[in-house]
Amino acid sequence: SVSHMGFVVLGLAALTPIGFSGAALQMFNHGIITGAMFLLVGVLYDRAHTRDLNAFGGIRQVAPVFSGILIFFSLASLGLPGLSGFVSEFLSLLGAFNTFRLFTIISVIGIVITAGYILYMLQRLLLGPLNEKWKNFPEINTREIITLVPLLIIVLALGVYPRIALDIINPALNQILTCTGALLK
């Protein structure tokens, strides 16, 4: 969450239309993606009553649907192209590059670190041999899937066609930039 909000700050600080668009879209995407991730952690905790990653392993063998959905939202969180997290991070970086080159480069390093800890989590939780303690781990249920599918559709739709959101938010952002530009003169 902190690393994702860094893109918001970077995009806003650049005071460029592209940076503002990236920041606003990042706030929206963060709410959707992180909301889904917290719901999935809740599903996991509800069944296992632990958040200790070292206690798991091999969950994908007994809960493939849960695993697939978790992988999808994890990849969206780390900014995989084609998913909404990529678009907002890219716009924030693009909008800030000419203004803050050093901070933009540092932000790219942050993307690599974020990818590392998300992939580490997926590896510990889903891969490897199945911990015998979880051989009867229940699969995600229909109610939970119904809750997550709209979020999944939003993440995919905005990753493929971000104009859906940008056409709505950009007019307001342009007004803010106009006012901000007048104040800075």
PDB file of C-alpha atoms in Angstrom:
ATOM      1  CA  SER A   1       0.000   0.000   0.000  1.00  0.00           C
ATOM      2  CA  VAL A   2       2.762   2.459   0.853  1.00  0.00           C
ATOM      3  CA  SER A   3       4.600   1.772  -2.394  1.00  0.00           C
ATOM      4  CA  HIS A   4       1.388   2.209  -4.375  1.00  0.00           C
ATOM      5  CA  MET A   5       0.656   5.527  -2.703  1.00  0.00           C
ATOM      6  CA  GLY A   6       4.166   6.623  -3.651  1.00  0.00           C
ATOM      7  CA  PHE A   7       3.005   6.603  -7.276  1.00  0.00           C
ATOM      8  CA  VAL A   8       0.114   8.846  -6.320  1.00  0.00           C
ATOM      9  CA  VAL A   9       2.464  11.342  -4.673  1.00  0.00           C
ATOM     10  CA  LEU A  10       4.898  11.185  -7.599  1.00  0.00           C
ATOM     11  CA  GLY A  11       2.151  11.772 -10.165  1.00  0.00           C
ATOM     12  CA  LEU A  12       0.609  14.646  -8.218  1.00  0.00           C
ATOM     13  CA  ALA A  13       3.941  16.310  -7.456  1.00  0.00           C
ATOM     14  CA  ALA A  14       4.823  16.412 -11.154  1.00  0.00           C
ATOM     15  CA  LEU A  15       1.899  18.796 -11.790  1.00  0.00           C
ATOM     16  CA  THR A  16       1.394  17.380 -15.283  1.00  0.00           C
ATOM     17  CA  PRO A  17      -1.862  16.153 -16.839  1.00  0.00           C
ATOM     18  CA  ILE A  18      -0.427  12.657 -17.359  1.00  0.00           C
ATOM     19  CA  GLY A  19       0.935  12.544 -13.801  1.00  0.00           C
ATOM     20  CA  PHE A  20      -2.416  13.642 -12.369  1.00  0.00           C
ATOM     21  CA  SER A  21      -4.239  11.039 -14.475  1.00  0.00           C
ATOM     22  CA  GLY A  22      -1.880   8.329 -13.268  1.00  0.00           C
ATOM     23  CA  ALA A  23      -2.246   9.419  -9.646  1.00  0.00           C
ATOM     24  CA  ALA A  24      -6.049   9.498  -9.762  1.00  0.00           C
ATOM     25  CA  LEU A  25      -6.243   6.172 -11.555  1.00  0.00           C
ATOM     26  CA  GLN A  26      -3.736   4.695  -9.093  1.00  0.00           C
ATOM     27  CA  MET A  27      -5.946   5.700  -6.155  1.00  0.00           C
ATOM     28  CA  PHE A  28      -8.936   4.002  -7.769  1.00  0.00           C
ATOM     29  CA  ASN A  29      -6.949   0.907  -8.772  1.00  0.00           C
ATOM     30  CA  HIS A  30      -5.390   0.672  -5.341  1.00  0.00           C
ATOM     31  CA  GLY A  31      -8.836   0.591  -3.765  1.00  0.00           C
ATOM     32  CA  ILE A  32     -10.030  -2.165  -6.090  1.00  0.00           C
ATOM     33  CA  ILE A  33      -6.899  -4.326  -6.072  1.00  0.00           C
ATOM     34  CA  THR A  34      -6.074  -3.940  -2.386  1.00  0.00           C
ATOM     35  CA  GLY A  35      -9.712  -4.489  -1.462  1.00  0.00           C
ATOM     36  CA  ALA A  36      -9.636  -7.775  -3.355  1.00  0.00           C
ATOM     37  CA  MET A  37      -6.329  -8.757  -1.759  1.00  0.00           C
ATOM     38  CA  PHE A  38      -7.688  -8.078   1.740  1.00  0.00           C
ATOM     39  CA  LEU A  39     -10.786 -10.117   0.933  1.00  0.00           C
ATOM     40  CA  LEU A  40      -8.556 -12.995  -0.179  1.00  0.00           C
ATOM     41  CA  VAL A  41      -6.471 -12.726   2.995  1.00  0.00           C
ATOM     42  CA  GLY A  42      -9.764 -12.844   4.898  1.00  0.00           C
ATOM     43  CA  VAL A  43     -10.757 -16.006   3.027  1.00  0.00           C
ATOM     44  CA  LEU A  44      -7.397 -17.548   3.895  1.00  0.00           C
ATOM     45  CA  TYR A  45      -7.543 -16.523   7.543  1.00  0.00           C
ATOM     46  CA  ASP A  46     -11.160 -17.682   7.890  1.00  0.00           C
ATOM     47  CA  ARG A  47     -10.086 -21.177   6.887  1.00  0.00           C
ATOM     48  CA  ALA A  48      -6.601 -21.414   8.406  1.00  0.00           C
ATOM     49  CA  HIS A  49      -6.721 -19.013  11.391  1.00  0.00           C
ATOM     50  CA  THR A  50      -3.143 -17.957  10.724  1.00  0.00           C
ATOM     51  CA  ARG A  51      -1.371 -15.397   8.571  1.00  0.00           C
ATOM     52  CA  ASP A  52       2.048 -17.024   8.968  1.00  0.00           C
ATOM     53  CA  LEU A  53       3.315 -17.647   5.427  1.00  0.00           C
ATOM     54  CA  ASN A  54       5.743 -20.276   6.685  1.00  0.00           C
ATOM     55  CA  ALA A  55       2.797 -22.379   7.904  1.00  0.00           C
ATOM     56  CA  PHE A  56       1.505 -22.820   4.354  1.00  0.00           C
ATOM     57  CA  GLY A  57       2.785 -24.314   1.133  1.00  0.00           C
ATOM     58  CA  GLY A  58       1.154 -26.070  -1.782  1.00  0.00           C
ATOM     59  CA  ILE A  59      -2.290 -24.518  -1.291  1.00  0.00           C
ATOM     60  CA  ARG A  60      -2.761 -24.416  -5.083  1.00  0.00           C
ATOM     61  CA  GLN A  61      -3.072 -28.224  -5.005  1.00  0.00           C
ATOM     62  CA  VAL A  62      -6.233 -28.147  -2.891  1.00  0.00           C
ATOM     63  CA  ALA A  63      -7.621 -24.701  -3.786  1.00  0.00           C
ATOM     64  CA  PRO A  64      -6.846 -23.996  -7.453  1.00  0.00           C
ATOM     65  CA  VAL A  65      -9.623 -21.417  -7.939  1.00  0.00           C
ATOM     66  CA  PHE A  66      -8.556 -19.474  -4.846  1.00  0.00           C
ATOM     67  CA  SER A  67      -4.957 -19.702  -6.059  1.00  0.00           C
ATOM     68  CA  GLY A  68      -5.807 -18.439  -9.540  1.00  0.00           C
ATOM     69  CA  ILE A  69      -7.741 -15.463  -8.217  1.00  0.00           C
ATOM     70  CA  LEU A  70      -4.979 -14.637  -5.736  1.00  0.00           C
ATOM     71  CA  ILE A  71      -2.371 -14.816  -8.510  1.00  0.00           C
ATOM     72  CA  PHE A  72      -4.494 -12.542 -10.729  1.00  0.00           C
ATOM     73  CA  PHE A  73      -4.847  -9.811  -8.100  1.00  0.00           C
ATOM     74  CA  SER A  74      -1.222 -10.191  -7.024  1.00  0.00           C
ATOM     75  CA  LEU A  75      -0.065  -9.648 -10.596  1.00  0.00           C
ATOM     76  CA  ALA A  76      -2.376  -6.640 -10.871  1.00  0.00           C
ATOM     77  CA  SER A  77      -0.858  -5.266  -7.675  1.00  0.00           C
ATOM     78  CA  LEU A  78       2.686  -5.595  -8.953  1.00  0.00           C
ATOM     79  CA  GLY A  79       1.740  -3.862 -12.210  1.00  0.00           C
ATOM     80  CA  LEU A  80       1.581  -6.584 -14.850  1.00  0.00           C
ATOM     81  CA  PRO A  81       0.881  -5.079 -18.306  1.00  0.00           C
ATOM     82  CA  GLY A  82      -2.714  -5.651 -19.366  1.00  0.00           C
ATOM     83  CA  LEU A  83      -4.029  -5.135 -15.842  1.00  0.00           C
ATOM     84  CA  SER A  84      -5.089  -1.830 -14.313  1.00  0.00           C
ATOM     85  CA  GLY A  85      -2.166  -1.533 -11.906  1.00  0.00           C
ATOM     86  CA  PHE A  86       0.250  -1.231 -14.817  1.00  0.00           C
ATOM     87  CA  VAL A  87      -1.626   1.610 -16.495  1.00  0.00           C
ATOM     88  CA  SER A  88      -1.773   3.853 -13.446  1.00  0.00           C
ATOM     89  CA  GLU A  89       1.839   3.226 -12.436  1.00  0.00           C
ATOM     90  CA  PHE A  90       3.031   3.823 -15.992  1.00  0.00           C
ATOM     91  CA  LEU A  91       1.075   7.085 -16.302  1.00  0.00           C
ATOM     92  CA  SER A  92       2.439   8.323 -12.969  1.00  0.00           C
ATOM     93  CA  LEU A  93       6.001   7.517 -14.033  1.00  0.00           C
ATOM     94  CA  LEU A  94       5.534   9.001 -17.497  1.00  0.00           C
ATOM     95  CA  GLY A  95       3.995  12.171 -16.086  1.00  0.00           C
ATOM     96  CA  ALA A  96       6.803  12.624 -13.577  1.00  0.00           C
ATOM     97  CA  PHE A  97       9.792  11.673 -15.712  1.00  0.00           C
ATOM     98  CA  ASN A  98      10.623  15.111 -17.134  1.00  0.00           C
ATOM     99  CA  THR A  99      10.091  16.816 -13.775  1.00  0.00           C
ATOM    100  CA  PHE A 100      11.622  14.281 -11.381  1.00  0.00           C
ATOM    101  CA  ARG A 101      13.941  11.929 -13.270  1.00  0.00           C
ATOM    102  CA  LEU A 102      15.801  10.714 -10.192  1.00  0.00           C
ATOM    103  CA  PHE A 103      12.615  10.028  -8.208  1.00  0.00           C
ATOM    104  CA  THR A 104      11.119   8.286 -11.225  1.00  0.00           C
ATOM    105  CA  ILE A 105      14.142   5.994 -11.487  1.00  0.00           C
ATOM    106  CA  ILE A 106      13.965   5.295  -7.745  1.00  0.00           C
ATOM    107  CA  SER A 107      10.267   4.465  -8.180  1.00  0.00           C
ATOM    108  CA  VAL A 108      11.157   1.860 -10.786  1.00  0.00           C
ATOM    109  CA  ILE A 109      13.432   0.237  -8.208  1.00  0.00           C
ATOM    110  CA  GLY A 110      10.397   0.225  -5.897  1.00  0.00           C
ATOM    111  CA  ILE A 111       8.438  -1.679  -8.539  1.00  0.00           C
ATOM    112  CA  VAL A 112      11.105  -4.389  -8.548  1.00  0.00           C
ATOM    113  CA  ILE A 113      11.040  -4.617  -4.732  1.00  0.00           C
ATOM    114  CA  THR A 114       7.232  -4.802  -4.751  1.00  0.00           C
ATOM    115  CA  ALA A 115       7.349  -7.589  -7.326  1.00  0.00           C
ATOM    116  CA  GLY A 116       9.834  -9.421  -5.126  1.00  0.00           C
ATOM    117  CA  TYR A 117       7.716  -9.434  -1.990  1.00  0.00           C
ATOM    118  CA  ILE A 118       4.496 -10.274  -3.841  1.00  0.00           C
ATOM    119  CA  LEU A 119       6.130 -13.181  -5.678  1.00  0.00           C
ATOM    120  CA  TYR A 120       7.702 -14.337  -2.394  1.00  0.00           C
ATOM    121  CA  MET A 121       4.232 -14.406  -0.814  1.00  0.00           C
ATOM    122  CA  LEU A 122       2.791 -16.391  -3.717  1.00  0.00           C
ATOM    123  CA  GLN A 123       5.675 -18.869  -3.608  1.00  0.00           C
ATOM    124  CA  ARG A 124       5.373 -19.462   0.148  1.00  0.00           C
ATOM    125  CA  LEU A 125       1.607 -19.799   0.077  1.00  0.00           C
ATOM    126  CA  LEU A 126       0.818 -21.622  -3.140  1.00  0.00           C
ATOM    127  CA  LEU A 127       3.886 -23.511  -4.339  1.00  0.00           C
ATOM    128  CA  GLY A 128       5.994 -26.306  -2.970  1.00  0.00           C
ATOM    129  CA  PRO A 129       4.809 -29.451  -1.264  1.00  0.00           C
ATOM    130  CA  LEU A 130       1.404 -29.338   0.382  1.00  0.00           C
ATOM    131  CA  ASN A 131       1.604 -28.980   4.128  1.00  0.00           C
ATOM    132  CA  GLU A 132      -0.388 -31.963   5.436  1.00  0.00           C
ATOM    133  CA  LYS A 133      -2.166 -29.637   7.841  1.00  0.00           C
ATOM    134  CA  TRP A 134      -3.971 -28.112   4.837  1.00  0.00           C
ATOM    135  CA  LYS A 135      -4.904 -31.283   2.903  1.00  0.00           C
ATOM    136  CA  ASN A 136      -8.594 -30.527   3.605  1.00  0.00           C
ATOM    137  CA  PHE A 137      -8.285 -26.781   3.005  1.00  0.00           C
ATOM    138  CA  PRO A 138     -11.681 -25.673   1.630  1.00  0.00           C
ATOM    139  CA  GLU A 139     -11.819 -24.078  -1.813  1.00  0.00           C
ATOM    140  CA  ILE A 140     -13.149 -20.544  -2.199  1.00  0.00           C
ATOM    141  CA  ASN A 141     -16.956 -20.611  -2.148  1.00  0.00           C
ATOM    142  CA  THR A 142     -19.529 -19.208  -4.581  1.00  0.00           C
ATOM    143  CA  ARG A 143     -20.359 -16.171  -2.435  1.00  0.00           C
ATOM    144  CA  GLU A 144     -16.692 -15.197  -2.259  1.00  0.00           C
ATOM    145  CA  ILE A 145     -16.256 -15.684  -6.001  1.00  0.00           C
ATOM    146  CA  ILE A 146     -19.334 -13.558  -6.720  1.00  0.00           C
ATOM    147  CA  THR A 147     -17.809 -10.832  -4.546  1.00  0.00           C
ATOM    148  CA  LEU A 148     -14.469 -10.946  -6.376  1.00  0.00           C
ATOM    149  CA  VAL A 149     -15.590 -11.311 -10.003  1.00  0.00           C
ATOM    150  CA  PRO A 150     -16.764  -7.677 -10.417  1.00  0.00           C
ATOM    151  CA  LEU A 151     -13.413  -6.479  -9.050  1.00  0.00           C
ATOM    152  CA  LEU A 152     -11.603  -8.835 -11.416  1.00  0.00           C
ATOM    153  CA  ILE A 153     -13.607  -7.491 -14.372  1.00  0.00           C
ATOM    154  CA  ILE A 154     -12.809  -3.882 -13.414  1.00  0.00           C
ATOM    155  CA  VAL A 155      -9.081  -4.638 -13.117  1.00  0.00           C
ATOM    156  CA  LEU A 156      -9.051  -6.378 -16.487  1.00  0.00           C
ATOM    157  CA  ALA A 157     -11.236  -3.780 -18.245  1.00  0.00           C
ATOM    158  CA  LEU A 158      -9.154  -0.833 -17.031  1.00  0.00           C
ATOM    159  CA  GLY A 159      -5.964  -2.664 -17.902  1.00  0.00           C
ATOM    160  CA  VAL A 160      -7.083  -3.201 -21.480  1.00  0.00           C
ATOM    161  CA  TYR A 161      -9.081   0.013 -21.981  1.00  0.00           C
ATOM    162  CA  PRO A 162      -8.246   2.627 -19.307  1.00  0.00           C
ATOM    163  CA  ARG A 163     -10.148   5.356 -21.147  1.00  0.00           C
ATOM    164  CA  ILE A 164     -13.278   4.058 -19.425  1.00  0.00           C
ATOM    165  CA  ALA A 165     -12.059   5.756 -16.250  1.00  0.00           C
ATOM    166  CA  LEU A 166      -9.772   8.414 -17.719  1.00  0.00           C
ATOM    167  CA  ASP A 167     -12.565  10.009 -19.768  1.00  0.00           C
ATOM    168  CA  ILE A 168     -14.501  10.476 -16.533  1.00  0.00           C
ATOM    169  CA  ILE A 169     -11.698  11.794 -14.318  1.00  0.00           C
ATOM    170  CA  ASN A 170      -9.610  13.855 -16.745  1.00  0.00           C
ATOM    171  CA  PRO A 171     -11.977  16.864 -17.091  1.00  0.00           C
ATOM    172  CA  ALA A 172     -11.921  17.397 -13.316  1.00  0.00           C
ATOM    173  CA  LEU A 173      -8.159  16.873 -13.184  1.00  0.00           C
ATOM    174  CA  ASN A 174      -7.622  19.427 -15.944  1.00  0.00           C
ATOM    175  CA  GLN A 175      -9.596  21.998 -13.947  1.00  0.00           C
ATOM    176  CA  ILE A 176      -7.475  21.285 -10.886  1.00  0.00           C
ATOM    177  CA  LEU A 177      -4.302  21.673 -12.939  1.00  0.00           C
ATOM    178  CA  THR A 178      -5.560  24.960 -14.383  1.00  0.00           C
ATOM    179  CA  CYS A 179      -6.256  26.306 -10.884  1.00  0.00           C
ATOM    180  CA  THR A 180      -2.956  24.968  -9.569  1.00  0.00           C
ATOM    181  CA  GLY A 181      -1.061  26.520 -12.471  1.00  0.00           C
ATOM    182  CA  ALA A 182      -2.669  29.884 -11.782  1.00  0.00           C
ATOM    183  CA  LEU A 183      -1.734  29.635  -8.097  1.00  0.00           C
ATOM    184  CA  LEU A 184       1.879  28.743  -8.866  1.00  0.00           C
ATOM    185  CA  LYS A 185       2.419  31.774 -11.124  1.00  0.00           C
TER     186      LYS A 185
END
